[in-house]
């Protein structure tokens, strides 16, 4: 068990529940391992929504290693729940998003050589490249979020870019906890708390994602500024053991429990290293 500092309650017990966006990329990873249509990400999305997920998140990568264009088309047509399209800020992806018109788009960094999205988008360094992409998506009515580290300079740039939302990359915090690096975990947690507060004060909607499990989702759900968590790999992995619907139900319960700790603003929250 690793102790981490608690968030201070800044809104009181009436804060709304956090949305759960299930990332179904790795259902597609499994399907693609054999080709064909099984397991179908659309079926997974349907089950997840029935079990309590609010949004569907899918990352259409340049190399189409998991989600395909056809998956996106079928997810849009099925209208199961709002679709959050994760995408790199490239002309190809921008054209696809403007044609598909998902509810939301999360701009992420992308490298062909990475196994997963390794860090946040450097929106400060790429401001000029991102500005027209953000504005075209926003003008089209798509709810844009920027996947960034919880650094003040990045958060301020997100506000300058007039993106309505950010998603904080919490992978470093999750990794530090999983590896028992308590000091690193505390430092990362402090960055997340401060970043969420700063973003909220700048008028940005705050989401979080990457590497979350039941325990870390419960902890982070206590941050009153957060309105959405996007979670994939852990839920799909858990589905092997308990089924997808049950893993989503457990995640929903963990998040709801975490949100209740808003009432206990100055008590310490404890996070287990396991699932
Ligand atoms: N949010 C974003 C922007 C991501 O890129 C990812 C990983 O694809 C996730 C959330 C989900 O991360 P994980 O699969 O580790 O739960």
Short mmCIF file of C-alpha atoms and ligand atoms in Angstrom, two decimals:
data_model
loop_
_atom_site.label_atom_id
_atom_site.label_comp_id
_atom_site.label_asym_id
_atom_site.label_seq_id
_atom_site.Cartn_x
_atom_site.Cartn_y
_atom_site.Cartn_z
CA UNK A 1 0.00 0.00 0.00
CA UNK A 2 1.35 3.39 -0.92
CA UNK A 3 0.13 6.55 0.74
CA UNK A 4 -0.47 9.49 -1.52
CA UNK A 5 -1.56 12.98 -0.57
CA UNK A 6 -5.26 13.57 -0.72
CA UNK A 7 -6.88 16.15 -2.95
CA UNK A 8 -8.52 19.02 -1.15
CA UNK A 9 -12.21 19.15 -1.78
CA UNK A 10 -12.90 22.24 -3.79
CA UNK A 11 -16.51 21.74 -4.74
CA UNK A 12 -18.16 19.77 -1.92
CA UNK A 13 -20.21 16.60 -2.04
CA UNK A 14 -22.51 17.80 -4.79
CA UNK A 15 -19.91 17.34 -7.57
CA UNK A 16 -21.33 15.34 -10.48
CA UNK A 17 -20.23 11.76 -11.19
CA UNK A 18 -17.25 11.35 -13.48
CA UNK A 19 -17.90 10.01 -16.96
CA UNK A 20 -16.24 6.75 -17.87
CA UNK A 21 -14.99 6.53 -21.43
CA UNK A 22 -14.03 2.98 -22.34
CA UNK A 23 -11.17 2.75 -24.78
CA UNK A 24 -11.81 -0.29 -26.99
CA UNK A 25 -8.53 -0.21 -28.93
CA UNK A 26 -7.28 -3.45 -27.46
CA UNK A 27 -10.39 -5.39 -28.36
CA UNK A 28 -9.34 -4.53 -31.90
CA UNK A 29 -5.74 -5.52 -31.10
CA UNK A 30 -6.98 -9.00 -30.21
CA UNK A 31 -9.18 -9.21 -33.28
CA UNK A 32 -6.35 -8.13 -35.54
CA UNK A 33 -4.04 -10.79 -34.12
CA UNK A 34 -6.02 -13.28 -36.21
CA UNK A 35 -7.77 -11.10 -38.78
CA UNK A 36 -11.50 -11.58 -39.28
CA UNK A 37 -14.14 -9.90 -37.13
CA UNK A 38 -13.84 -11.50 -33.71
CA UNK A 39 -13.78 -10.06 -31.09
CA UNK A 40 -15.76 -7.15 -32.49
CA UNK A 41 -15.01 -3.74 -30.88
CA UNK A 42 -18.60 -2.70 -31.61
CA UNK A 43 -19.94 -5.58 -29.54
CA UNK A 44 -17.51 -4.65 -26.76
CA UNK A 45 -18.68 -1.04 -26.91
CA UNK A 46 -22.31 -2.14 -26.69
CA UNK A 47 -21.62 -4.29 -23.62
CA UNK A 48 -19.57 -1.56 -21.98
CA UNK A 49 -22.31 1.03 -22.41
CA UNK A 50 -24.90 -1.38 -21.02
CA UNK A 51 -22.61 -1.94 -18.03
CA UNK A 52 -22.18 1.75 -17.24
CA UNK A 53 -19.64 3.34 -19.59
CA UNK A 54 -20.71 6.81 -20.72
CA UNK A 55 -18.50 7.27 -23.77
CA UNK A 56 -16.63 5.13 -26.26
CA UNK A 57 -13.04 6.07 -26.98
CA UNK A 58 -11.13 4.74 -29.99
CA UNK A 59 -7.73 5.72 -31.35
CA UNK A 60 -7.43 5.58 -35.11
CA UNK A 61 -3.68 5.33 -35.55
CA UNK A 62 -1.81 6.17 -38.71
CA UNK A 63 -0.69 2.53 -39.00
CA UNK A 64 -4.21 1.19 -38.16
CA UNK A 65 -2.61 -1.28 -35.75
CA UNK A 66 -5.88 -1.74 -33.86
CA UNK A 67 -8.94 0.41 -34.67
CA UNK A 68 -9.76 0.65 -38.38
CA UNK A 69 -11.67 3.18 -40.47
CA UNK A 70 -14.49 0.66 -40.70
CA UNK A 71 -14.64 0.38 -36.88
CA UNK A 72 -15.05 4.15 -36.65
CA UNK A 73 -17.78 4.18 -39.30
CA UNK A 74 -19.68 1.39 -37.53
CA UNK A 75 -19.30 3.03 -34.09
CA UNK A 76 -20.66 6.31 -35.45
CA UNK A 77 -23.54 4.60 -37.23
CA UNK A 78 -24.48 2.55 -34.15
CA UNK A 79 -24.92 5.69 -31.98
CA UNK A 80 -24.32 3.68 -28.80
CA UNK A 81 -22.84 6.55 -26.85
CA UNK A 82 -20.81 9.67 -27.61
CA UNK A 83 -17.66 8.68 -29.52
CA UNK A 84 -14.34 10.21 -28.55
CA UNK A 85 -11.95 9.82 -31.49
CA UNK A 86 -8.31 9.85 -30.42
CA UNK A 87 -6.21 11.11 -33.28
CA UNK A 88 -2.90 12.64 -34.26
CA UNK A 89 -3.10 16.19 -35.58
CA UNK A 90 -2.37 15.21 -39.17
CA UNK A 91 -4.18 16.29 -42.35
CA UNK A 92 -5.35 12.70 -42.90
CA UNK A 93 -6.90 12.38 -39.43
CA UNK A 94 -8.38 15.86 -39.56
CA UNK A 95 -10.16 15.00 -42.82
CA UNK A 96 -11.45 11.73 -41.33
CA UNK A 97 -12.73 13.47 -38.20
CA UNK A 98 -14.47 16.22 -40.14
CA UNK A 99 -16.16 13.61 -42.30
CA UNK A 100 -17.07 11.18 -39.48
CA UNK A 101 -18.09 13.95 -37.04
CA UNK A 102 -17.54 12.14 -33.73
CA UNK A 103 -18.90 13.79 -30.62
CA UNK A 104 -15.37 14.46 -29.38
CA UNK A 105 -11.78 14.33 -30.60
CA UNK A 106 -8.73 13.97 -28.39
CA UNK A 107 -5.51 15.09 -30.02
CA UNK A 108 -2.62 12.83 -29.04
CA UNK A 109 1.06 12.50 -29.99
CA UNK A 110 1.79 9.51 -32.13
CA UNK A 111 4.96 7.64 -33.01
CA UNK A 112 5.05 4.54 -35.17
CA UNK A 113 7.69 2.98 -32.98
CA UNK A 114 5.85 3.37 -29.66
CA UNK A 115 3.88 0.56 -28.07
CA UNK A 116 1.37 3.01 -26.64
CA UNK A 117 0.96 6.78 -26.31
CA UNK A 118 4.09 7.44 -24.31
CA UNK A 119 3.65 11.01 -23.18
CA UNK A 120 1.53 14.08 -23.58
CA UNK A 121 1.35 16.25 -26.64
CA UNK A 122 3.83 19.14 -26.63
CA UNK A 123 1.23 21.75 -27.44
CA UNK A 124 3.55 24.57 -26.44
CA UNK A 125 6.17 23.51 -28.98
CA UNK A 126 3.57 22.63 -31.63
CA UNK A 127 1.24 25.55 -31.06
CA UNK A 128 1.30 26.78 -34.65
CA UNK A 129 0.71 23.33 -36.10
CA UNK A 130 -2.12 22.59 -33.70
CA UNK A 131 -3.96 25.91 -33.78
CA UNK A 132 -5.66 25.39 -37.18
CA UNK A 133 -6.49 21.75 -36.36
CA UNK A 134 -8.11 22.68 -33.05
CA UNK A 135 -10.05 25.54 -34.57
CA UNK A 136 -11.36 23.46 -37.50
CA UNK A 137 -12.56 20.72 -35.16
CA UNK A 138 -14.10 23.20 -32.72
CA UNK A 139 -15.78 25.13 -35.55
CA UNK A 140 -17.27 21.87 -36.79
CA UNK A 141 -18.86 21.36 -33.37
CA UNK A 142 -16.53 18.57 -32.20
CA UNK A 143 -15.61 18.65 -28.51
CA UNK A 144 -11.80 18.85 -28.60
CA UNK A 145 -9.49 17.74 -25.84
CA UNK A 146 -5.70 17.87 -25.82
CA UNK A 147 -3.79 14.98 -24.23
CA UNK A 148 -1.05 16.70 -22.24
CA UNK A 149 1.17 16.35 -19.20
CA UNK A 150 -0.03 18.27 -16.16
CA UNK A 151 2.47 21.08 -16.73
CA UNK A 152 1.33 24.65 -16.29
CA UNK A 153 2.90 25.83 -19.56
CA UNK A 154 1.01 23.16 -21.51
CA UNK A 155 -2.24 23.87 -19.69
CA UNK A 156 -1.99 27.58 -20.37
CA UNK A 157 -1.30 26.84 -24.02
CA UNK A 158 -4.43 24.65 -24.18
CA UNK A 159 -6.46 27.61 -22.96
CA UNK A 160 -4.78 29.88 -25.53
CA UNK A 161 -5.61 27.38 -28.27
CA UNK A 162 -9.23 27.65 -27.15
CA UNK A 163 -9.63 23.91 -26.79
CA UNK A 164 -12.58 23.29 -24.48
CA UNK A 165 -10.90 20.38 -22.68
CA UNK A 166 -7.63 18.75 -21.74
CA UNK A 167 -6.91 15.14 -20.87
CA UNK A 168 -4.11 14.82 -18.35
CA UNK A 169 -1.67 11.98 -19.11
CA UNK A 170 -1.49 10.17 -15.78
CA UNK A 171 0.70 7.29 -16.96
CA UNK A 172 3.78 8.40 -14.99
CA UNK A 173 1.76 8.45 -11.75
CA UNK A 174 0.26 5.02 -12.46
CA UNK A 175 3.66 3.56 -13.34
CA UNK A 176 5.29 4.98 -10.21
CA UNK A 177 2.58 3.45 -8.03
CA UNK A 178 2.73 0.10 -9.80
CA UNK A 179 6.50 -0.01 -9.37
CA UNK A 180 6.38 1.01 -5.70
CA UNK A 181 8.21 4.32 -6.27
CA UNK A 182 6.31 6.20 -3.57
CA UNK A 183 8.20 9.50 -3.83
CA UNK A 184 7.77 9.68 -7.57
CA UNK A 185 4.11 8.80 -7.17
CA UNK A 186 3.63 11.62 -4.69
CA UNK A 187 5.39 14.10 -6.93
CA UNK A 188 3.32 13.03 -9.94
CA UNK A 189 0.14 13.16 -7.88
CA UNK A 190 0.90 16.69 -6.79
CA UNK A 191 1.41 17.72 -10.44
CA UNK A 192 -1.93 16.14 -11.37
CA UNK A 193 -3.79 17.88 -8.51
CA UNK A 194 -2.23 21.27 -9.25
CA UNK A 195 -2.67 20.85 -12.99
CA UNK A 196 -6.33 19.88 -12.68
CA UNK A 197 -6.99 22.89 -10.49
CA UNK A 198 -5.12 25.30 -12.80
CA UNK A 199 -6.94 23.97 -15.86
CA UNK A 200 -10.30 24.26 -14.17
CA UNK A 201 -9.54 27.83 -13.15
CA UNK A 202 -8.67 28.63 -16.77
CA UNK A 203 -12.11 27.36 -17.80
CA UNK A 204 -10.93 24.07 -19.29
CA UNK A 205 -12.85 20.83 -18.85
CA UNK A 206 -10.50 18.29 -17.28
CA UNK A 207 -10.22 14.61 -18.25
CA UNK A 208 -7.56 12.06 -17.33
CA UNK A 209 -6.32 8.82 -18.74
CA UNK A 210 -3.56 6.30 -19.38
CA UNK A 211 -2.65 3.34 -17.24
CA UNK A 212 -5.56 3.61 -14.81
CA UNK A 213 -6.80 0.58 -12.88
CA UNK A 214 -9.55 0.21 -10.25
CA UNK A 215 -7.40 1.60 -7.44
CA UNK A 216 -5.96 4.58 -9.27
CA UNK A 217 -9.33 5.39 -10.85
CA UNK A 218 -10.89 5.43 -7.40
CA UNK A 219 -8.21 7.78 -6.12
CA UNK A 220 -8.29 10.18 -9.01
CA UNK A 221 -12.09 10.28 -9.09
CA UNK A 222 -11.85 12.26 -5.85
CA UNK A 223 -10.40 15.22 -7.73
CA UNK A 224 -13.39 17.52 -8.08
CA UNK A 225 -12.19 19.15 -11.32
CA UNK A 226 -12.18 15.88 -13.22
CA UNK A 227 -15.23 15.12 -15.31
CA UNK A 228 -14.02 12.18 -17.39
CA UNK A 229 -11.64 9.22 -17.24
CA UNK A 230 -10.66 7.29 -20.35
CA UNK A 231 -9.62 3.74 -19.59
CA UNK A 232 -8.76 0.88 -21.92
CA UNK A 233 -5.98 -1.62 -21.48
CA UNK A 234 -6.75 -2.52 -17.88
CA UNK A 235 -10.47 -3.04 -18.54
CA UNK A 236 -9.87 -5.20 -21.58
CA UNK A 237 -7.26 -7.19 -19.62
CA UNK A 238 -9.64 -7.65 -16.71
CA UNK A 239 -12.31 -8.80 -19.12
CA UNK A 240 -10.29 -11.99 -19.62
CA UNK A 241 -10.85 -12.84 -15.96
CA UNK A 242 -14.24 -11.39 -15.06
CA UNK A 243 -15.87 -10.49 -18.38
CA UNK A 244 -16.05 -7.03 -19.94
CA UNK A 245 -19.39 -6.03 -18.43
CA UNK A 246 -18.20 -6.95 -14.95
CA UNK A 247 -14.89 -5.11 -15.35
CA UNK A 248 -16.80 -1.98 -16.43
CA UNK A 249 -19.25 -2.34 -13.52
CA UNK A 250 -16.33 -2.66 -11.06
CA UNK A 251 -14.64 0.37 -12.59
CA UNK A 252 -17.85 2.40 -12.40
CA UNK A 253 -18.21 1.41 -8.74
CA UNK A 254 -14.58 2.34 -8.00
CA UNK A 255 -15.02 5.75 -9.61
CA UNK A 256 -18.28 6.41 -7.77
CA UNK A 257 -16.64 5.41 -4.50
CA UNK A 258 -13.73 7.75 -5.19
CA UNK A 259 -16.04 10.61 -5.93
CA UNK A 260 -17.68 10.13 -2.54
CA UNK A 261 -14.36 10.91 -0.84
CA UNK A 262 -14.89 14.51 -1.85
CA UNK A 263 -16.69 14.72 1.45
CA UNK A 264 -13.49 13.83 3.31
CA UNK A 265 -11.27 16.53 1.97
CA UNK A 266 -8.31 16.25 4.29
CA UNK A 267 -8.17 12.54 4.97
CA UNK A 268 -5.46 10.50 3.34
CA UNK A 269 -6.38 8.27 0.45
CA UNK A 270 -4.55 5.00 0.18
CA UNK A 271 -3.85 3.32 -3.10
CA UNK A 272 -2.96 -0.34 -3.46
CA UNK A 273 -0.36 -1.31 -6.03
CA UNK A 274 -2.50 -4.10 -7.47
CA UNK A 275 -5.73 -4.14 -9.38
N1 LIG B 1 -6.47 8.41 -23.09
C1 LIG B 1 -5.62 8.58 -24.14
C2 LIG B 1 -5.55 9.93 -24.76
C3 LIG B 1 -4.87 7.51 -24.64
O1 LIG B 1 -4.04 7.70 -25.68
C4 LIG B 1 -5.01 6.24 -24.04
C5 LIG B 1 -4.22 5.08 -24.57
O2 LIG B 1 -4.56 4.81 -25.86
C6 LIG B 1 -5.92 6.10 -22.98
C7 LIG B 1 -6.61 7.20 -22.52
C8 LIG B 1 -6.19 4.78 -22.34
O3 LIG B 1 -5.04 4.30 -21.73
P1 LIG B 1 -5.05 2.84 -21.15
O4 LIG B 1 -5.30 1.91 -22.30
O5 LIG B 1 -3.71 2.69 -20.54
O6 LIG B 1 -6.17 2.77 -20.14
#
